[in-house]
Short mmCIF file of C-alpha atoms and ligand atoms in Angstrom, two decimals:
data_model
loop_
_atom_site.label_atom_id
_atom_site.label_comp_id
_atom_site.label_asym_id
_atom_site.label_seq_id
_atom_site.Cartn_x
_atom_site.Cartn_y
_atom_site.Cartn_z
CA MET A 199 -0.09 0.00 -0.09
CA TRP A 200 1.40 3.52 -0.79
CA LYS A 201 2.52 5.39 2.34
CA TRP A 202 1.34 8.85 2.43
CA LYS A 203 3.57 11.57 4.16
CA THR A 204 0.52 13.94 5.51
CA ILE A 205 -0.85 12.29 8.66
CA ILE A 206 -4.32 13.49 8.78
CA GLU A 207 -7.09 14.11 11.45
CA PRO A 208 -8.80 10.71 11.53
CA PHE A 209 -12.24 12.19 11.92
CA ARG A 210 -14.63 14.87 10.25
CA ILE A 211 -16.36 17.42 12.54
CA LYS A 212 -20.03 17.35 12.91
CA SER A 213 -20.60 20.22 15.59
CA VAL A 214 -18.32 23.02 16.35
CA GLU A 215 -18.27 25.82 18.94
CA PRO A 216 -16.74 29.45 18.36
CA LEU A 217 -13.31 30.47 19.64
CA GLY A 218 -12.93 33.61 21.88
CA PHE A 219 -11.66 36.29 19.88
CA THR A 220 -10.48 39.42 21.51
CA THR A 221 -8.75 42.36 20.78
CA ASP A 222 -5.07 43.34 22.23
CA ALA A 223 -6.58 45.85 24.41
CA GLU A 224 -9.23 43.76 25.63
CA ARG A 225 -7.02 40.77 26.43
CA ALA A 226 -4.40 43.12 28.52
CA LEU A 227 -7.52 44.51 30.34
CA VAL A 228 -9.00 40.87 30.90
CA LEU A 229 -5.28 39.87 32.39
CA LYS A 230 -4.99 42.49 34.44
CA GLN A 231 -8.51 42.04 36.17
CA ALA A 232 -7.41 38.16 36.32
CA HIS A 233 -4.60 39.39 38.62
CA TYR A 234 -2.10 37.81 35.85
CA ASN A 235 -3.39 34.17 36.94
CA LEU A 236 -5.00 32.42 34.12
CA PHE A 237 -7.29 30.39 35.91
CA ASN A 238 -9.16 33.70 36.80
CA ILE A 239 -9.94 34.23 33.01
CA LYS A 240 -13.64 33.20 31.65
CA ALA A 241 -13.35 30.53 29.21
CA ASP A 242 -15.08 32.72 26.26
CA LYS A 243 -11.95 35.11 26.04
CA ILE A 244 -9.57 32.06 25.26
CA MET A 245 -8.69 31.59 21.73
CA VAL A 246 -6.94 28.20 21.95
CA ASP A 247 -7.28 26.71 25.49
CA LEU A 248 -4.32 24.34 26.10
CA LEU A 249 -4.54 24.44 29.95
CA THR A 250 -5.59 20.95 30.27
CA ASP A 251 -6.07 17.77 28.17
CA SER A 252 -8.42 16.42 31.05
CA GLY A 253 -12.20 16.45 30.47
CA THR A 254 -11.77 18.82 27.19
CA GLY A 255 -11.67 16.37 24.69
CA ALA A 256 -14.42 16.04 21.84
CA MET A 257 -16.76 13.12 22.09
CA SER A 258 -17.67 11.27 19.35
CA ALA A 259 -20.91 10.54 17.73
CA MET A 260 -21.27 7.32 19.11
CA GLN A 261 -20.33 8.56 22.77
CA TRP A 262 -23.09 11.38 22.37
CA GLY A 263 -25.39 8.36 21.30
CA GLY A 264 -24.51 6.62 24.46
CA ILE A 265 -25.63 9.67 26.48
CA MET A 266 -28.83 9.56 25.17
CA THR A 267 -29.12 5.87 25.81
CA GLY A 268 -27.40 5.95 29.26
CA ASP A 269 -29.49 3.74 31.86
CA GLU A 270 -29.95 6.05 34.94
CA SER A 271 -31.31 3.00 37.15
CA TYR A 272 -29.67 3.54 40.76
CA ALA A 273 -28.47 0.03 41.03
CA GLY A 274 -27.17 -2.64 38.39
CA ALA A 275 -27.75 -0.26 35.44
CA ARG A 276 -26.98 -1.34 31.89
CA SER A 277 -24.63 1.32 31.44
CA TYR A 278 -22.80 0.33 34.70
CA HIS A 279 -22.40 -3.18 33.03
CA ASN A 280 -21.06 -2.12 29.83
CA PHE A 281 -18.73 0.03 31.68
CA GLU A 282 -17.51 -3.07 33.88
CA ASP A 283 -17.26 -5.07 31.11
CA THR A 284 -15.23 -2.91 28.84
CA ILE A 285 -12.85 -2.43 31.88
CA LYS A 286 -12.50 -6.08 32.70
CA ASP A 287 -11.85 -6.93 28.86
CA LEU A 288 -9.19 -4.35 28.57
CA THR A 289 -7.29 -4.58 32.02
CA GLY A 290 -8.17 -8.32 32.90
CA TYR A 291 -8.95 -7.17 36.58
CA GLN A 292 -12.04 -8.62 37.96
CA GLU A 293 -13.10 -5.79 40.43
CA VAL A 294 -14.13 -2.62 38.71
CA ILE A 295 -15.22 0.57 41.13
CA PRO A 296 -16.50 3.45 39.37
CA VAL A 297 -15.48 7.07 40.60
CA HIS A 298 -16.38 10.78 39.75
CA GLN A 299 -12.94 11.51 38.76
CA GLY A 300 -9.33 10.25 39.21
CA ARG A 301 -8.43 11.97 42.42
CA ALA A 302 -11.63 10.36 44.11
CA GLY A 303 -9.96 7.15 43.30
CA GLU A 304 -6.76 8.13 44.83
CA LYS A 305 -8.46 9.36 47.71
CA ILE A 306 -10.27 6.00 48.22
CA LEU A 307 -7.04 3.95 47.71
CA MET A 308 -5.08 6.19 50.32
CA SER A 309 -7.77 5.44 52.81
CA LEU A 310 -6.94 1.87 52.48
CA ILE A 311 -3.46 2.03 52.33
CA GLY A 312 -1.84 5.11 53.36
CA GLY A 313 -0.85 6.33 56.79
CA LYS A 314 2.03 7.72 59.07
CA GLY A 315 5.03 6.00 58.55
CA LYS A 316 4.16 4.60 55.19
CA TYR A 317 5.97 5.24 51.71
CA VAL A 318 4.19 5.27 48.37
CA VAL A 319 6.74 5.10 45.69
CA SER A 320 6.42 6.03 42.32
CA ASN A 321 8.13 6.79 38.80
CA SER A 322 6.43 10.38 39.48
CA HIS A 323 3.15 11.08 41.24
CA PHE A 324 0.68 13.50 39.59
CA ASP A 325 0.04 16.44 41.83
CA THR A 326 -3.34 15.24 43.26
CA THR A 327 -1.89 11.66 43.72
CA ARG A 328 0.89 13.04 46.01
CA ALA A 329 -1.76 15.19 47.70
CA ASN A 330 -3.88 12.17 48.56
CA VAL A 331 -0.85 9.97 49.91
CA GLU A 332 0.25 13.00 51.99
CA SER A 333 -3.31 13.78 53.28
CA SER A 334 -3.17 10.33 54.53
CA GLY A 335 -0.54 10.76 56.43
CA ALA A 336 1.99 8.76 54.35
CA THR A 337 5.20 10.40 52.11
CA ALA A 338 5.21 10.13 48.55
CA VAL A 339 8.62 9.20 46.93
CA ASP A 340 9.49 10.06 43.17
CA LEU A 341 12.06 7.50 41.57
CA PRO A 342 12.44 8.66 38.06
CA VAL A 343 15.24 7.85 35.93
CA LYS A 344 17.65 10.45 35.53
CA SER A 345 17.35 10.93 31.89
CA GLY A 346 14.05 12.33 32.66
CA LEU A 347 15.13 15.13 34.65
CA ASP A 348 17.40 16.14 31.37
CA PHE A 349 15.09 18.31 29.50
CA ASP A 350 17.36 18.64 26.39
CA LYS A 351 18.62 15.34 25.68
CA PRO A 352 15.82 12.90 23.82
CA ALA A 353 15.63 9.27 25.10
CA PRO A 354 12.93 6.85 23.93
CA PHE A 355 11.48 5.98 27.86
CA LYS A 356 12.15 9.21 29.62
CA GLY A 357 8.95 8.51 31.89
CA ASN A 358 10.55 5.41 33.30
CA MET A 359 11.34 4.48 37.02
CA ASP A 360 14.88 4.31 38.55
CA ILE A 361 14.91 0.45 39.29
CA ASP A 362 18.29 0.71 41.48
CA ALA A 363 16.94 3.67 43.00
CA LEU A 364 13.60 1.36 43.82
CA ASN A 365 15.96 -1.26 45.10
CA LYS A 366 18.03 0.92 47.45
CA PHE A 367 14.95 2.55 48.83
CA ILE A 368 13.35 -0.81 49.83
CA LYS A 369 16.64 -1.74 51.32
CA LYS A 370 16.64 1.14 53.47
CA THR A 371 13.02 1.63 54.42
CA GLY A 372 11.87 -1.93 54.45
CA ALA A 373 9.16 -3.38 52.30
CA LYS A 374 6.75 -3.49 55.09
CA ASN A 375 6.69 0.10 55.16
CA ILE A 376 5.82 0.62 51.62
CA PRO A 377 1.92 -0.51 50.75
CA LEU A 378 2.27 0.74 47.07
CA CYS A 379 4.32 1.37 44.08
CA ILE A 380 2.33 3.33 41.37
CA MET A 381 3.45 3.49 37.67
CA THR A 382 2.14 6.47 36.14
CA VAL A 383 1.83 6.11 32.38
CA THR A 384 2.30 8.30 30.62
CA ASN A 385 4.51 10.22 33.53
CA ASN A 386 2.69 13.80 33.59
CA SER A 387 4.59 15.19 35.70
CA LEU A 388 7.70 14.99 33.68
CA GLY A 389 6.70 15.85 30.23
CA GLY A 390 4.16 13.32 29.34
CA GLN A 391 7.14 10.76 28.54
CA PRO A 392 6.36 7.05 28.25
CA VAL A 393 7.49 4.26 30.33
CA SER A 394 8.64 1.16 28.59
CA MET A 395 7.43 -2.53 28.93
CA GLU A 396 11.01 -3.63 30.20
CA ASN A 397 10.61 -0.83 32.90
CA LEU A 398 6.92 -2.01 33.87
CA LYS A 399 8.25 -5.67 34.08
CA ALA A 400 11.35 -4.90 35.68
CA ALA A 401 9.29 -2.87 38.63
CA GLN A 402 7.01 -5.56 38.99
CA SER A 403 9.76 -8.10 39.60
CA VAL A 404 11.33 -6.06 42.17
CA CYS A 405 7.62 -5.24 43.79
CA ARG A 406 6.79 -8.90 43.45
CA LYS A 407 10.25 -10.05 45.44
CA HIS A 408 9.02 -7.83 48.47
CA ASN A 409 5.30 -8.33 48.27
CA ILE A 410 4.61 -4.84 47.44
CA PRO A 411 1.33 -4.22 45.26
CA MET A 412 1.83 -2.18 42.08
CA PHE A 413 -0.85 -0.11 40.31
CA LEU A 414 -0.73 2.04 37.09
CA ASP A 415 -2.00 5.19 37.02
CA CYS A 416 -3.19 4.65 33.54
CA ALA A 417 -5.03 8.00 32.67
CA ARG A 418 -2.97 7.90 29.43
CA PHE A 419 -2.52 4.28 29.07
CA ALA A 420 -3.28 4.32 25.06
CA GLU A 421 -0.69 7.18 24.29
CA ASN A 422 1.81 4.96 26.49
CA ALA A 423 1.17 1.82 24.50
CA TYR A 424 1.45 3.55 20.97
CA PHE A 425 4.83 4.97 22.25
CA ILE A 426 5.79 1.35 23.16
CA LYS A 427 4.64 0.23 19.93
CA LEU A 428 6.81 2.71 18.02
CA ARG A 429 9.94 2.88 20.24
CA GLU A 430 10.17 -0.81 21.74
CA LYS A 431 11.78 -3.70 20.12
CA GLY A 432 9.27 -6.91 19.73
CA PHE A 433 5.67 -4.45 19.47
CA SER A 434 5.79 -2.65 16.27
CA LYS A 435 3.26 -5.37 15.11
CA MET A 436 1.15 -6.13 18.03
CA PRO A 437 -2.08 -4.23 18.17
CA ILE A 438 -2.34 -1.26 20.92
CA LYS A 439 -5.27 -3.27 22.90
CA LYS A 440 -2.70 -6.38 23.37
CA ILE A 441 0.18 -4.03 24.56
CA ALA A 442 -2.12 -2.27 26.77
CA GLN A 443 -3.30 -5.63 28.06
CA GLU A 444 0.44 -6.34 28.50
CA MET A 445 0.97 -3.23 30.58
CA PHE A 446 -1.94 -4.13 33.04
CA ASP A 447 -0.47 -7.58 33.24
CA THR A 448 2.49 -6.20 35.00
CA ALA A 449 0.40 -4.46 37.91
CA ASP A 450 -2.08 -5.86 40.50
CA GLY A 451 -4.36 -2.83 39.71
CA ALA A 452 -5.10 0.59 38.16
CA ILE A 453 -6.39 3.79 38.64
CA MET A 454 -7.81 5.99 35.75
CA SER A 455 -9.00 9.36 35.43
CA ALA A 456 -11.38 8.79 32.33
CA LYS A 457 -11.09 12.48 31.52
CA LYS A 458 -8.16 11.90 29.56
CA ASP A 459 -7.70 8.40 27.56
CA ALA A 460 -11.54 7.73 27.85
CA PHE A 461 -12.49 10.79 25.84
CA ALA A 462 -14.98 11.56 28.64
CA ASN A 463 -15.70 14.87 29.99
CA ILE A 464 -15.81 13.56 33.92
CA GLY A 465 -15.30 10.04 35.34
CA GLY A 466 -12.71 7.59 36.53
CA PHE A 467 -12.24 4.03 38.20
CA ILE A 468 -10.24 1.96 40.28
CA ALA A 469 -9.72 -1.62 39.09
CA MET A 470 -7.81 -4.46 40.87
CA ASN A 471 -7.77 -8.28 41.73
CA ASN A 472 -7.49 -7.81 45.52
CA ALA A 473 -11.37 -8.82 46.55
CA GLY A 474 -10.29 -7.70 50.28
CA TRP A 475 -9.18 -4.35 49.34
CA SER A 476 -12.08 -3.92 46.72
CA GLU A 477 -14.78 -4.70 49.39
CA LYS A 478 -13.19 -2.14 51.74
CA ALA A 479 -12.82 0.54 48.72
CA ARG A 480 -16.84 0.14 48.11
CA GLN A 481 -17.52 0.68 51.62
CA ILE A 482 -15.93 4.03 51.35
CA LEU A 483 -17.40 4.40 47.76
CA ILE A 484 -20.91 4.30 49.15
CA LEU A 485 -20.12 7.06 52.18
CA THR A 486 -18.80 9.44 49.71
CA GLU A 487 -19.32 8.86 45.85
CA GLY A 488 -22.45 6.69 45.47
CA PHE A 489 -23.55 3.04 44.95
CA ARG A 490 -21.34 0.52 43.55
CA THR A 491 -22.76 0.75 40.42
CA TYR A 492 -22.64 4.39 39.57
CA GLY A 493 -20.05 5.75 41.90
CA GLY A 494 -20.64 9.42 41.51
CA LEU A 495 -21.36 9.18 37.69
CA ALA A 496 -24.51 9.38 35.83
CA GLY A 497 -25.53 6.29 33.98
CA ARG A 498 -24.73 8.33 30.70
CA ASP A 499 -21.18 9.09 31.95
CA LEU A 500 -20.57 5.46 32.36
CA GLU A 501 -21.86 4.69 28.91
CA ALA A 502 -19.47 7.39 27.11
CA ILE A 503 -16.64 5.91 29.09
CA ALA A 504 -17.24 2.39 27.99
CA ILE A 505 -17.48 3.78 24.30
CA GLY A 506 -14.00 5.93 24.80
CA LEU A 507 -12.23 3.23 26.08
CA LYS A 508 -12.76 1.47 22.61
CA GLU A 509 -12.40 4.09 20.62
CA ILE A 510 -8.92 5.11 22.00
CA LEU A 511 -7.61 1.93 20.99
CA ASP A 512 -7.74 2.92 17.30
CA GLU A 513 -4.14 3.15 15.83
CA LYS A 514 -5.21 5.60 13.38
CA TYR A 515 -6.30 8.07 16.06
CA LEU A 516 -2.97 7.37 18.23
CA GLN A 517 -0.48 7.86 15.08
CA TYR A 518 -2.53 11.23 14.53
CA ARG A 519 -2.65 12.49 18.42
CA ILE A 520 1.09 11.40 19.00
CA SER A 521 2.41 12.97 15.78
CA SER A 522 0.18 16.16 15.93
CA THR A 523 1.95 16.85 19.68
CA GLU A 524 5.45 16.31 17.85
CA TYR A 525 4.20 18.68 15.06
CA LEU A 526 4.04 21.35 17.64
CA GLY A 527 6.78 20.40 19.69
CA ASN A 528 9.02 20.66 16.02
CA GLY A 529 7.25 24.00 15.38
CA LEU A 530 8.49 25.51 18.32
CA LEU A 531 12.22 23.99 18.20
CA LYS A 532 12.06 25.68 14.74
CA CYS A 533 11.63 28.95 16.51
CA GLY A 534 14.40 28.41 19.22
CA ILE A 535 12.23 27.77 21.69
CA PRO A 536 13.51 25.26 24.29
CA ILE A 537 11.30 22.59 25.25
CA ILE A 538 11.29 18.94 26.63
CA ARG A 539 12.79 16.51 24.34
CA PRO A 540 11.41 14.54 23.09
CA THR A 541 7.93 15.60 22.80
CA GLY A 542 5.39 13.80 25.21
CA GLY A 543 2.04 12.20 24.64
CA HIS A 544 -0.26 15.16 25.51
CA GLY A 545 1.30 18.16 25.14
CA VAL A 546 4.21 20.12 24.90
CA TYR A 547 6.50 21.47 27.84
CA VAL A 548 8.24 24.67 27.25
CA ASN A 549 11.53 25.27 29.48
CA ALA A 550 10.87 28.82 30.71
CA LYS A 551 14.22 28.97 32.92
CA LYS A 552 16.12 28.61 29.45
CA PHE A 553 13.82 30.69 27.38
CA LEU A 554 13.77 33.62 29.57
CA PRO A 555 17.11 33.31 31.74
CA HIS A 556 16.76 37.21 32.66
CA ILE A 557 13.72 36.50 35.09
CA LYS A 558 14.79 35.38 38.74
CA ALA A 559 12.85 32.28 39.86
CA LYS A 560 11.14 34.57 42.52
CA ASN A 561 9.54 36.62 39.40
CA PHE A 562 8.21 33.62 38.05
CA PRO A 563 9.46 32.91 34.64
CA ALA A 564 6.95 30.41 33.49
CA GLN A 565 4.19 32.29 34.84
CA SER A 566 5.48 35.59 33.00
CA LEU A 567 5.63 33.39 29.77
CA ALA A 568 2.07 31.89 30.31
CA CYS A 569 0.87 35.38 30.61
CA GLN A 570 2.63 36.65 27.69
CA LEU A 571 1.17 33.87 25.55
CA TYR A 572 -2.73 35.01 26.72
CA LEU A 573 -1.48 38.73 26.03
CA ILE A 574 -0.11 38.35 22.41
CA GLY A 575 -2.07 35.37 21.09
CA GLY A 576 -5.02 34.47 23.55
CA ILE A 577 -3.62 31.20 24.10
CA ARG A 578 -4.25 29.88 27.85
CA THR A 579 -1.20 27.26 29.06
CA VAL A 580 -0.45 26.31 32.62
CA GLU A 581 2.44 27.10 34.80
CA ILE A 582 4.35 24.43 36.06
CA GLY A 583 7.07 25.92 38.26
CA THR A 584 7.73 28.10 41.29
CA LEU A 585 3.88 29.38 41.45
CA MET A 586 2.58 25.96 41.50
CA PHE A 587 4.86 24.10 43.62
CA GLY A 588 4.57 27.03 46.15
CA ARG A 589 7.13 26.19 48.36
CA ARG A 590 8.29 29.07 50.81
CA ASP A 591 10.80 29.97 53.31
CA LYS A 592 10.17 30.81 57.05
CA LYS A 593 9.85 34.63 55.89
CA GLY A 594 7.10 33.64 53.56
CA ASP A 595 9.15 34.21 50.31
CA PHE A 596 8.88 31.90 47.68
CA LEU A 597 11.62 29.09 47.23
CA PRO A 598 12.47 28.34 43.33
CA ALA A 599 11.02 25.32 42.33
CA ASP A 600 13.45 22.63 40.36
CA MET A 601 11.97 23.63 37.00
CA GLU A 602 10.17 26.50 35.53
CA LEU A 603 7.86 25.25 32.80
CA VAL A 604 5.06 26.07 30.65
CA ARG A 605 2.83 23.03 29.61
CA LEU A 606 0.91 23.13 26.27
CA ALA A 607 -1.73 20.45 26.85
CA ILE A 608 -3.57 19.17 23.87
CA PRO A 609 -7.16 18.37 24.22
CA ARG A 610 -8.21 15.38 22.32
CA ARG A 611 -9.79 15.80 18.81
CA VAL A 612 -10.45 19.54 19.44
CA TYR A 613 -8.03 21.81 17.52
CA THR A 614 -6.70 21.23 14.00
CA GLN A 615 -3.44 21.72 12.49
CA SER A 616 -4.23 25.56 11.76
CA HIS A 617 -5.00 26.03 15.34
CA ILE A 618 -1.44 24.68 16.22
CA ASP A 619 0.15 26.56 13.21
CA TYR A 620 -1.30 29.78 14.88
CA VAL A 621 0.48 28.71 18.44
CA ILE A 622 3.99 28.32 16.90
CA GLU A 623 3.48 31.85 15.18
CA VAL A 624 2.38 33.74 18.40
CA PHE A 625 5.86 31.85 20.03
CA LYS A 626 7.59 33.36 17.30
CA LYS A 627 6.34 36.73 17.95
CA ILE A 628 7.09 36.23 21.62
CA ALA A 629 10.79 34.97 20.85
CA LYS A 630 11.43 38.27 19.11
CA HIS A 631 10.63 40.46 22.05
CA LYS A 632 11.81 37.96 24.67
CA LYS A 633 14.15 40.39 26.37
CA ASP A 634 11.39 42.79 27.07
CA ILE A 635 9.19 40.32 28.86
CA LYS A 636 9.11 41.14 32.70
CA GLY A 637 8.92 38.74 35.78
CA LEU A 638 5.86 39.05 38.06
CA GLU A 639 5.28 39.84 41.78
CA ILE A 640 3.07 38.16 43.94
CA VAL A 641 0.35 40.45 45.60
CA GLN A 642 -1.32 37.86 47.39
CA ALA A 643 -0.99 34.00 47.77
CA PRO A 644 -2.63 31.51 50.03
CA LYS A 645 -0.47 28.44 51.40
CA VAL A 646 -2.11 25.75 49.73
CA LEU A 647 -2.68 25.24 46.01
CA THR A 648 -1.07 28.71 45.62
CA HIS A 649 -1.14 28.49 41.67
CA PHE A 650 -5.03 28.41 41.54
CA THR A 651 -5.96 31.45 43.23
CA ALA A 652 -2.59 33.65 43.78
CA LYS A 653 -2.77 37.26 42.71
CA LEU A 654 0.13 38.64 40.88
CA LYS A 655 0.96 42.14 38.89
CA PRO A 656 4.06 42.90 36.60
CA MET A 657 7.50 43.58 38.16
CA GLU A 658 7.61 47.51 38.94
CA GLN A 659 10.34 48.92 36.61
CA LYS A 660 13.14 50.53 38.64
CA ILE A 661 13.06 54.39 37.55
CA GLU A 662 16.35 55.69 38.17
CA ILE A 663 16.08 59.06 40.00
CA ARG A 664 19.15 61.24 39.22
CA LYS A 665 20.02 63.62 41.15
CA PRO A 666 19.75 67.25 39.48
CA LYS A 667 23.31 68.74 38.49
CA ALA A 668 24.04 71.51 40.92
CA VAL A 669 23.43 74.54 39.23
CA SER A 670 25.85 77.43 39.76
CA CYS A 671 24.41 80.59 39.85
CA LYS A 672 27.56 83.04 39.68
N1 F0G B 869 -3.35 11.11 37.55
C1 F0G B 869 -2.72 11.85 36.26
C2 F0G B 869 -1.23 11.14 35.63
C3 F0G B 869 -3.19 12.85 35.99
O1 F0G B 869 -2.75 13.42 35.02
C4 F0G B 869 -4.53 13.68 36.68
C5 F0G B 869 -5.10 14.62 36.00
C6 F0G B 869 -4.98 12.82 37.63
C7 F0G B 869 -4.45 11.90 38.20
C8 F0G B 869 -6.51 13.61 38.38
O2 F0G B 869 -7.19 13.03 37.83
O3 F0G B 869 -8.17 15.06 37.43
O4 F0G B 869 -9.43 13.31 37.22
O5 F0G B 869 -9.03 13.91 39.32
N2 F0G B 869 -4.40 15.79 35.46
C9 F0G B 869 -4.94 16.83 35.00
C10 F0G B 869 -4.00 17.65 34.31
C11 F0G B 869 -5.89 17.58 35.85
O6 F0G B 869 -4.22 18.51 33.86
O7 F0G B 869 -3.03 17.16 34.09
P1 F0G B 869 -8.62 13.92 37.88
#
């Protein structure tokens, strides 16, 4: 068969929404009124929204059909059984517990196994996972491979866990204090980079040896499976579903935010084989989420997730998805914008520390760049840096974060290539005057989850007041 060079969107568009066009002056005012915090901007003032790929995807006609036929029975709904059967078939796990979104699953799981003196290990915890581990009293420990922290040097599986570090940590802490290992696929906190099958199997073997259960945080499992197909020996001819099944086989269970690789606007699940844990999880579920066959979701949501979990396995879609993320990454590299290389699955991460070296960490270089993107082009992104991590010293001053990134997360099946070309053009313009971009200062910042509600302002321009020359009046 002839191989075409152009990879096209493998869908046609049936339903559309207008973009939020604004003038330069309007955006300057909106940004000021939002206190230079993009979470405060009304979505209809945004042209291209790359804040997150979570819950922002376009559902298919099949999914919208499922929404209309969803069964809203309180107990034993047909939609629940479709959901359960799909997840059992995909993951091989026998116990399926619906939750309203990923973090609800994390909260339930941590209530079962967390607590003071315990350590949960991971290639990298996502923020909400870390927060749920720590609010249970346990400590979240990230053990990423070193290559994952080198943003400039491409490597195929920068999302991997450092297996030597895992062995050392178990030796130091004692396996009995480690109730869980979580492998996040793909690794969202480190650029959406994939985890190899080899690494999943190596982590499994260490965990089995020490009787530590291993779970996948599988929000983007299909993107990870596609990277395995592309980059790992022995998988190039294997169907995506089979690769995904082999990934799930390495673990004892999974938690998923269905807002990502299930193309749903809301939802999630916990799945596992451990009947004891799942019984306890359902006790908590009924207290906080809902009955075991809906768990905080409407029947129609369960239906949409069941359909989405099948659609995501389409290789044509995954080829388009990964190539379009790469297209944005390559476009930015061509304009000299430093990004995490290679591009990950769901987004492009710009290294603002390198792009704006004249802005000190205490003046939030990544947040300053995110504000410029809005000001110049109406593009919304998210800062992953000093503002998000929000650590302070005793005086209350912000401590610099290890990284200053701006994430451009791409919603699934939402934007076309010309939207992405526009984003690249905006970056090109910004790159030309980057030296003039000023940092930001805090006006008001809460202690927890600072980045959601902090108020900022542009740095004061230091005006030199020169002493007037003494005038002699001879
Ligand atoms: N795990 C991962 C890897 C995630 O990326 C997220 C959410 C969650 C868990 C929590 O899921 O939002 O359904 O409660 N990530 C979003 C993001 C918010 O923008 O990356 P949730």
